[in-house]
Tab-separated table of N, CA and C in Angstrom:
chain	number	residue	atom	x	y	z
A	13	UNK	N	48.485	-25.114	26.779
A	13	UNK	CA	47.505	-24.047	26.693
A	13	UNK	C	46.178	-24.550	27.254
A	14	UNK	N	45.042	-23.384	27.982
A	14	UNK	CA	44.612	-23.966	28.950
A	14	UNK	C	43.197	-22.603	28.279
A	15	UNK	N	42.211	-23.137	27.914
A	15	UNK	CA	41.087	-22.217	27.496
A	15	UNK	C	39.996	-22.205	28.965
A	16	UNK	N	39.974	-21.215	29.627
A	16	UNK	CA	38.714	-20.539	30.761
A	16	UNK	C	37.760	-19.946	29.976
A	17	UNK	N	36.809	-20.951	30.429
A	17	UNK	CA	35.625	-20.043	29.883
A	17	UNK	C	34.625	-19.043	30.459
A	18	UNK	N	34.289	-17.948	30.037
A	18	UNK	CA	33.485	-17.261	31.112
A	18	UNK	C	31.987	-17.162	30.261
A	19	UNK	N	31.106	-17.351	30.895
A	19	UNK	CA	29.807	-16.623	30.152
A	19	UNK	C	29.396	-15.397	31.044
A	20	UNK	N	29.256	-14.528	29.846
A	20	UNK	CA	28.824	-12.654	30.533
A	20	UNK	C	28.202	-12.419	28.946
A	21	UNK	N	26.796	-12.241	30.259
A	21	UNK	CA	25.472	-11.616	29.087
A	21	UNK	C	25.008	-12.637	28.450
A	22	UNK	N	25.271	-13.994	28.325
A	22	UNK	CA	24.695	-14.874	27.898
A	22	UNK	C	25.642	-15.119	26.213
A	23	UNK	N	26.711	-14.519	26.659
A	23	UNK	CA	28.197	-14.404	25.194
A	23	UNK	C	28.987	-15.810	26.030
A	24	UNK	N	30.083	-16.822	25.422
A	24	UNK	CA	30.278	-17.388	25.617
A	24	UNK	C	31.927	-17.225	25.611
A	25	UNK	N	32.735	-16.826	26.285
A	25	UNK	CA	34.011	-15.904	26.176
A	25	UNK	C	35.203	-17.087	26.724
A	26	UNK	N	36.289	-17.058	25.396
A	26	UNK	CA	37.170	-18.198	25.614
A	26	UNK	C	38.688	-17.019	26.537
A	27	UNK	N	39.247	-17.149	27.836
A	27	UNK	CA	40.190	-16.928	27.924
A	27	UNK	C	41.213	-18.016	27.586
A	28	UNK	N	42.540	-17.546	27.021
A	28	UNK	CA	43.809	-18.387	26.528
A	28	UNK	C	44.418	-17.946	27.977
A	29	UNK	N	44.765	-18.948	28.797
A	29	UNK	CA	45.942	-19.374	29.612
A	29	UNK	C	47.153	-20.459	29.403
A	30	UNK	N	48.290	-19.160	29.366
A	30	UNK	CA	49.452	-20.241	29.081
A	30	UNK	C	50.641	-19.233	29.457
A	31	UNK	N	51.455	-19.775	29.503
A	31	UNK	CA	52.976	-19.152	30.032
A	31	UNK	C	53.917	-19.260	28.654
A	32	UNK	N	53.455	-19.571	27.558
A	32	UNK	CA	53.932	-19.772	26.216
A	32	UNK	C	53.417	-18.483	25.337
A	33	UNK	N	54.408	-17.942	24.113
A	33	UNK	CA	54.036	-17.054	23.058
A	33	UNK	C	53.032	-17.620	21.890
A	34	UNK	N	51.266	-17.469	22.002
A	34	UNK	CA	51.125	-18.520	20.815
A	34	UNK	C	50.574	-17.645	19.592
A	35	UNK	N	51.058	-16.416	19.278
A	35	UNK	CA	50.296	-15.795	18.623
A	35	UNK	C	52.079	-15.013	17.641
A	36	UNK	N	52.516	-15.478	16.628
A	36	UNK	CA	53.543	-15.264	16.203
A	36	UNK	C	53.211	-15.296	14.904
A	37	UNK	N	52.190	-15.069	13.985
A	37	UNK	CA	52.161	-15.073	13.108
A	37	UNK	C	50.293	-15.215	12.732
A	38	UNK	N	50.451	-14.781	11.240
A	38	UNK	CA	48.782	-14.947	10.826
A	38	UNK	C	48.173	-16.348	11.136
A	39	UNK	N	48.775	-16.932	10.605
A	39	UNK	CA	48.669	-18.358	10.739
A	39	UNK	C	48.284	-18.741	11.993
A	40	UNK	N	49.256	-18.458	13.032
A	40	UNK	CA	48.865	-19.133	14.435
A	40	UNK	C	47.418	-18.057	15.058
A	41	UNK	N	47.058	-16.903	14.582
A	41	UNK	CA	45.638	-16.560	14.501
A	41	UNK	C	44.608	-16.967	13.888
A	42	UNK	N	45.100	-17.817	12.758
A	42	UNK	CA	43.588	-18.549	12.066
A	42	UNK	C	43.556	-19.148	13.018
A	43	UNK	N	44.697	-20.338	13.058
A	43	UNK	CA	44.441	-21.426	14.433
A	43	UNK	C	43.929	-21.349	15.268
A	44	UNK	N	43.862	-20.403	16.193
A	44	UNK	CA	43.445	-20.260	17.306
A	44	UNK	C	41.677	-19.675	17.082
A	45	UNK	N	41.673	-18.592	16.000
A	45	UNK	CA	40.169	-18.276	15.586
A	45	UNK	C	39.713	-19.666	15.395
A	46	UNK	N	40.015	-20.239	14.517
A	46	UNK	CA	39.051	-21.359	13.692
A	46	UNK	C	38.878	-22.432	15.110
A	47	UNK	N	40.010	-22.998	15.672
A	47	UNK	CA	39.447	-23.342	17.066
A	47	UNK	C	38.406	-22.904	17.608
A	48	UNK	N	38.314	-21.990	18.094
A	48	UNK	CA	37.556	-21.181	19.302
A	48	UNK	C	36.201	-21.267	18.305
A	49	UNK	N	36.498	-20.491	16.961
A	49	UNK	CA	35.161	-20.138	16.685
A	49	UNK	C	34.254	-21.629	16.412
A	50	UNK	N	35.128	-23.162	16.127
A	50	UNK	CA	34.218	-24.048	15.933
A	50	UNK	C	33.761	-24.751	17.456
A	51	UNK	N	34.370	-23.990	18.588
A	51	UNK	CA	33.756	-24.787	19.917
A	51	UNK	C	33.009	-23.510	20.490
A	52	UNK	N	32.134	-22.483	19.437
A	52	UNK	CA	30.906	-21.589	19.846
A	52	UNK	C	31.223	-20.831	20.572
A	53	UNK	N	32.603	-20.175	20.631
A	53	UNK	CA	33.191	-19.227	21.312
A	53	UNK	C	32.452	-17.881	20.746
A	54	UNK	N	32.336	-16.836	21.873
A	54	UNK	CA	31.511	-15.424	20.968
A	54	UNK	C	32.525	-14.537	21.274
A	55	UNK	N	33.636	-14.448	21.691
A	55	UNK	CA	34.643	-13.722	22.662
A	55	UNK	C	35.768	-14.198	22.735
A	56	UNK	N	36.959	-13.710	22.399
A	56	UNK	CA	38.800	-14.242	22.826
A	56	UNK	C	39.181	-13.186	23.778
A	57	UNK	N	39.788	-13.468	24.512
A	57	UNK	CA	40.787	-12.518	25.609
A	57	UNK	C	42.031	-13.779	25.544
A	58	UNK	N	42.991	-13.036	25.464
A	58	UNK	CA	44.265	-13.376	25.264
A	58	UNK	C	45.197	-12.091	25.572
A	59	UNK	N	46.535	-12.715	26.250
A	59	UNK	CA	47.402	-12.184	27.232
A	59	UNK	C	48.270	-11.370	26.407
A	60	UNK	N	49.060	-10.288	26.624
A	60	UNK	CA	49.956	-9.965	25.959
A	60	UNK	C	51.144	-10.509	25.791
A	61	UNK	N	51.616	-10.999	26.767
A	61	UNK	CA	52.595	-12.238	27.160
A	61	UNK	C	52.256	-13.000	26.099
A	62	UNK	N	51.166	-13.304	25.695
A	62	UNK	CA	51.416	-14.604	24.671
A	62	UNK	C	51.281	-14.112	22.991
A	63	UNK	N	51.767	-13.020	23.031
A	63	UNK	CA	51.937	-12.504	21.545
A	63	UNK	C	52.895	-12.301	21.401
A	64	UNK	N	53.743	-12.441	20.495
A	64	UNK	CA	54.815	-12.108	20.054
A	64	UNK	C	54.982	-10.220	19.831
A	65	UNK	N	56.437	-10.172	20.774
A	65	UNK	CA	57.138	-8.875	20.588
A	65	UNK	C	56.277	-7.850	19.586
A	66	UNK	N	56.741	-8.707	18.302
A	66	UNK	CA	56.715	-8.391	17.186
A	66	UNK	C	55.681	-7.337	16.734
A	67	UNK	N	54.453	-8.099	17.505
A	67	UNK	CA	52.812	-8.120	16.903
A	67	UNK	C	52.917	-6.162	17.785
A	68	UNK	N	53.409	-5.547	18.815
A	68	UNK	CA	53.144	-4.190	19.106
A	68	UNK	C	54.051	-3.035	18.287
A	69	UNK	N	54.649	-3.983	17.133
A	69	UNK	CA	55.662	-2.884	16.444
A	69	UNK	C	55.228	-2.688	15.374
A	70	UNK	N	54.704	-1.731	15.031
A	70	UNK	CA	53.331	-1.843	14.151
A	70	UNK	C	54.209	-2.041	12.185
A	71	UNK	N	55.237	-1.012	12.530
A	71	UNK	CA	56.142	-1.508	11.344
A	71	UNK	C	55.881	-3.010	10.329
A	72	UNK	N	56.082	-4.164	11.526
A	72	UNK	CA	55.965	-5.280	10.994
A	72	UNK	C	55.043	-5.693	10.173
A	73	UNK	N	53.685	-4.880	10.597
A	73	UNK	CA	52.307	-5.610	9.948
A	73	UNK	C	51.865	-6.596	10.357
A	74	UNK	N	52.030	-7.568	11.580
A	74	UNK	CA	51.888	-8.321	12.120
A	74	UNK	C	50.433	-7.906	12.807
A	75	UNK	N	50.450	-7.381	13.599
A	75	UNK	CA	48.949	-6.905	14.296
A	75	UNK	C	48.122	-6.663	13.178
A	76	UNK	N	48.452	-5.939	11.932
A	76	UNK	CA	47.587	-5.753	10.998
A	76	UNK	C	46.948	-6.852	10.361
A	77	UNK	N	47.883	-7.583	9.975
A	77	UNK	CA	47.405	-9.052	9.496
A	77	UNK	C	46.562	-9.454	9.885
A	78	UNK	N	47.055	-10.142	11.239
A	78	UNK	CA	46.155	-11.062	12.755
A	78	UNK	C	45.323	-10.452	12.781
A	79	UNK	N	45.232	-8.976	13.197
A	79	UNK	CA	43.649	-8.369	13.791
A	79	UNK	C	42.575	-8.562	12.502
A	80	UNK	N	43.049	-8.594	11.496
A	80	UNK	CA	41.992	-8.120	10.114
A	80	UNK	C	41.461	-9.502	9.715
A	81	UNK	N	42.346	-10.455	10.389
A	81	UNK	CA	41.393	-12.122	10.431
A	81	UNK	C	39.985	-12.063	11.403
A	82	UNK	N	40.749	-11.651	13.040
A	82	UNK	CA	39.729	-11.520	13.254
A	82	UNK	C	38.422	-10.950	13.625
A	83	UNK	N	38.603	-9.595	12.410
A	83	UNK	CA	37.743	-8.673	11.893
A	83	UNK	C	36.790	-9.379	11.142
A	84	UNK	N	37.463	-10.010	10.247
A	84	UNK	CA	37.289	-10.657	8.750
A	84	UNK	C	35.827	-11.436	9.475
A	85	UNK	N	36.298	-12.726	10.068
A	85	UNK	CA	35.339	-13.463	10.814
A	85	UNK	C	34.537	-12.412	12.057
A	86	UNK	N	34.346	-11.935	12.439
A	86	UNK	CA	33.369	-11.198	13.224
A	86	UNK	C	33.989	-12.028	14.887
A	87	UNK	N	34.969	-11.789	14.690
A	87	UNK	CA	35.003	-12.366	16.425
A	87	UNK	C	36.063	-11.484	16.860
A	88	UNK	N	34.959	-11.036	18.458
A	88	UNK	CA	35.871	-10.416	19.059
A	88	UNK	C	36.899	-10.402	19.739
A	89	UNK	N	37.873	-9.953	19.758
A	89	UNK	CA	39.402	-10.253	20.540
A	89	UNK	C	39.297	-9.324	21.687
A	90	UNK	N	39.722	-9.220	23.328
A	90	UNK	CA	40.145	-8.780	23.821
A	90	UNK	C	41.992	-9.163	23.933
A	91	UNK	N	42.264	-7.943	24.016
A	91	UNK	CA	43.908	-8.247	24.382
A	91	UNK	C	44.424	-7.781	25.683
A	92	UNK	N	44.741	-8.465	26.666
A	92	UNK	CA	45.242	-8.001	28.122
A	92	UNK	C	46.637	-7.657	28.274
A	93	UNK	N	46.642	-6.771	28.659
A	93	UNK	CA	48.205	-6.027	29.065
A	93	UNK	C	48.695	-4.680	29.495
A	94	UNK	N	50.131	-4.673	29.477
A	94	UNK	CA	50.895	-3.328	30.026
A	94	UNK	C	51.631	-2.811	28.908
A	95	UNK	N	50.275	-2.000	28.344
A	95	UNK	CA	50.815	-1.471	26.597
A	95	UNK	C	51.654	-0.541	27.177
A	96	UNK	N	51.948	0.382	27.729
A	96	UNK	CA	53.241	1.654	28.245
A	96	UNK	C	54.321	1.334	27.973
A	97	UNK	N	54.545	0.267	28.166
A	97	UNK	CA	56.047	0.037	27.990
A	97	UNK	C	56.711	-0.168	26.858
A	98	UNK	N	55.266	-0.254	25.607
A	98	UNK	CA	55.077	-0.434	24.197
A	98	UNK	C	55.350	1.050	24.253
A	99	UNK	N	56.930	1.804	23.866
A	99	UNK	CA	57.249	3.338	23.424
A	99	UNK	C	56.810	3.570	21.776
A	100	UNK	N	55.770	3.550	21.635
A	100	UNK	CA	55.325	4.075	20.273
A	100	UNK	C	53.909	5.122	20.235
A	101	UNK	N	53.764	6.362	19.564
A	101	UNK	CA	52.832	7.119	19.603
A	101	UNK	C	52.054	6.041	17.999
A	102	UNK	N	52.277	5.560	17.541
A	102	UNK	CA	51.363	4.848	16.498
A	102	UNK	C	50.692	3.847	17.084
A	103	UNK	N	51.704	3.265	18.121
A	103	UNK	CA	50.767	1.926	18.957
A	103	UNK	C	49.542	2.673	19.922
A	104	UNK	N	50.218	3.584	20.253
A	104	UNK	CA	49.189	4.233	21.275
A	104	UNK	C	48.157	4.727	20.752
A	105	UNK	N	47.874	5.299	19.617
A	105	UNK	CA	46.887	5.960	18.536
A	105	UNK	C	46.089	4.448	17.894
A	106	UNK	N	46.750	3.475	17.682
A	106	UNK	CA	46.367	2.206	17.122
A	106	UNK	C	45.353	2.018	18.366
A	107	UNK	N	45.762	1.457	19.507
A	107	UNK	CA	44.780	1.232	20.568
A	107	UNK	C	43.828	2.094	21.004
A	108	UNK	N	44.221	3.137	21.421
A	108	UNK	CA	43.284	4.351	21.584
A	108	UNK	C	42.215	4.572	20.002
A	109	UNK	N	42.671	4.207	18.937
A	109	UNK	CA	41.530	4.127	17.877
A	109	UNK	C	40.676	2.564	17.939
A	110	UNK	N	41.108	1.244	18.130
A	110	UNK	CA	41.055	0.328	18.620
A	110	UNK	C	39.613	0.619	19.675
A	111	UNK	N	40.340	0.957	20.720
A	111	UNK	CA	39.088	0.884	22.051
A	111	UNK	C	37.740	1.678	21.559
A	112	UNK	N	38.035	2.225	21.099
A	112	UNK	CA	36.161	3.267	20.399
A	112	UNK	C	35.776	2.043	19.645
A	113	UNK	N	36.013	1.087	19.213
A	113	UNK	CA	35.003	0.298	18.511
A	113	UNK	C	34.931	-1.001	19.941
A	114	UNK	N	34.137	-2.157	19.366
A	114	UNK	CA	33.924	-3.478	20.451
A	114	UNK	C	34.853	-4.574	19.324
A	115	UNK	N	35.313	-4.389	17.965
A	115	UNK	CA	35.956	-5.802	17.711
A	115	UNK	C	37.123	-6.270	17.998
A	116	UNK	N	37.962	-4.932	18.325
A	116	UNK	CA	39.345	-5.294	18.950
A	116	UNK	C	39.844	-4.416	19.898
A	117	UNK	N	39.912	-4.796	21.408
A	117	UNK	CA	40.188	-3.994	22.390
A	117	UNK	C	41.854	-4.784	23.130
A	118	UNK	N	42.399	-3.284	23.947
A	118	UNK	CA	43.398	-3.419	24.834
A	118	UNK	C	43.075	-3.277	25.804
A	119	UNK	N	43.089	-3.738	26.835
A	119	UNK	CA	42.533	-3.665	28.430
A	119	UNK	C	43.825	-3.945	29.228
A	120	UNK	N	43.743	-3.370	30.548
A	120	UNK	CA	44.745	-3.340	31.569
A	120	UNK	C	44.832	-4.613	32.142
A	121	UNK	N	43.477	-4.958	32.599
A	121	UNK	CA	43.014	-6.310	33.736
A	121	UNK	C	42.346	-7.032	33.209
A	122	UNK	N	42.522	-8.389	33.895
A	122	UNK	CA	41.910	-9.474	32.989
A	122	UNK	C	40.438	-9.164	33.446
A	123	UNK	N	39.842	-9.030	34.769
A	123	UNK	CA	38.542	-8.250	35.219
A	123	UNK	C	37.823	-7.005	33.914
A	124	UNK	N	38.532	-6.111	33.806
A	124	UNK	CA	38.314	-5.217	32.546
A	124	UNK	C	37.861	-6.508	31.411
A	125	UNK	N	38.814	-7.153	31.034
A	125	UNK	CA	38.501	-7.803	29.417
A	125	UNK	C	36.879	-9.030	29.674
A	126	UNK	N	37.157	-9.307	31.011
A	126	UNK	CA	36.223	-10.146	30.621
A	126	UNK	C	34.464	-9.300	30.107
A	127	UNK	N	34.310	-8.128	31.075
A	127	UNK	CA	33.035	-7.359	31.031
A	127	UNK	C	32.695	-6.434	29.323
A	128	UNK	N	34.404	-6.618	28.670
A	128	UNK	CA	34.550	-5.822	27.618
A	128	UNK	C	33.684	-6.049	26.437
């Protein structure tokens, strides 16, 4: 796993690059929060590719969990991907309620997430 950093607006924004799933549980979201947030990260963008299946089936509670950590702590997540192919009107209502606020967004392009 490979953290890009971007600064936009004078925010300090960690992208996660990796070809690996690292987001499979609450747990592997503290991890990655408590990381980021102790190297002064103000911003996550992370891939959809690297979340587990699981986390867009809202059934599971998995997204609920993860996202409400990092609600909990005040850090924002962007999430990059090709939600469509996610066939659920709850996922789609989840994101589409999601994008009206700034703490947890779905974006198409990694260009989109970084300005988000």
């Amino acid at each position: 796993m490979r953290i890009e950093t971007h600064n936009v607006n004078g925010k300090k924004v960690a992208e996660i690059i990796t070809d690996e799933i690292i987001l499979r549980t609450t747990e592997d979201g503290l991890d990655l929060l408590g990381n980021l947030y102790y190297q002064e990260f103000d911003k996550i963008i992370i891939h959809e590719k690297n979340i587990t299946p699981d986390f867009f089936n809202l059934k599971t509670k998995i997204a609920g969990d993860i996202l409400q950590k990092f609600t909990q702590y005040k850090m924002p997540l962007v999430i990059v991907g090709d939600f469509s192919k996610f066939k659920s009107k709850s996922l789609d209502d989840f994101i589409f309620e999601s994008n009206k606020g700034t703490q947890v967004n779905f974006i198409n392009s990694q260009s989109e997430a970084i300005k988000a």
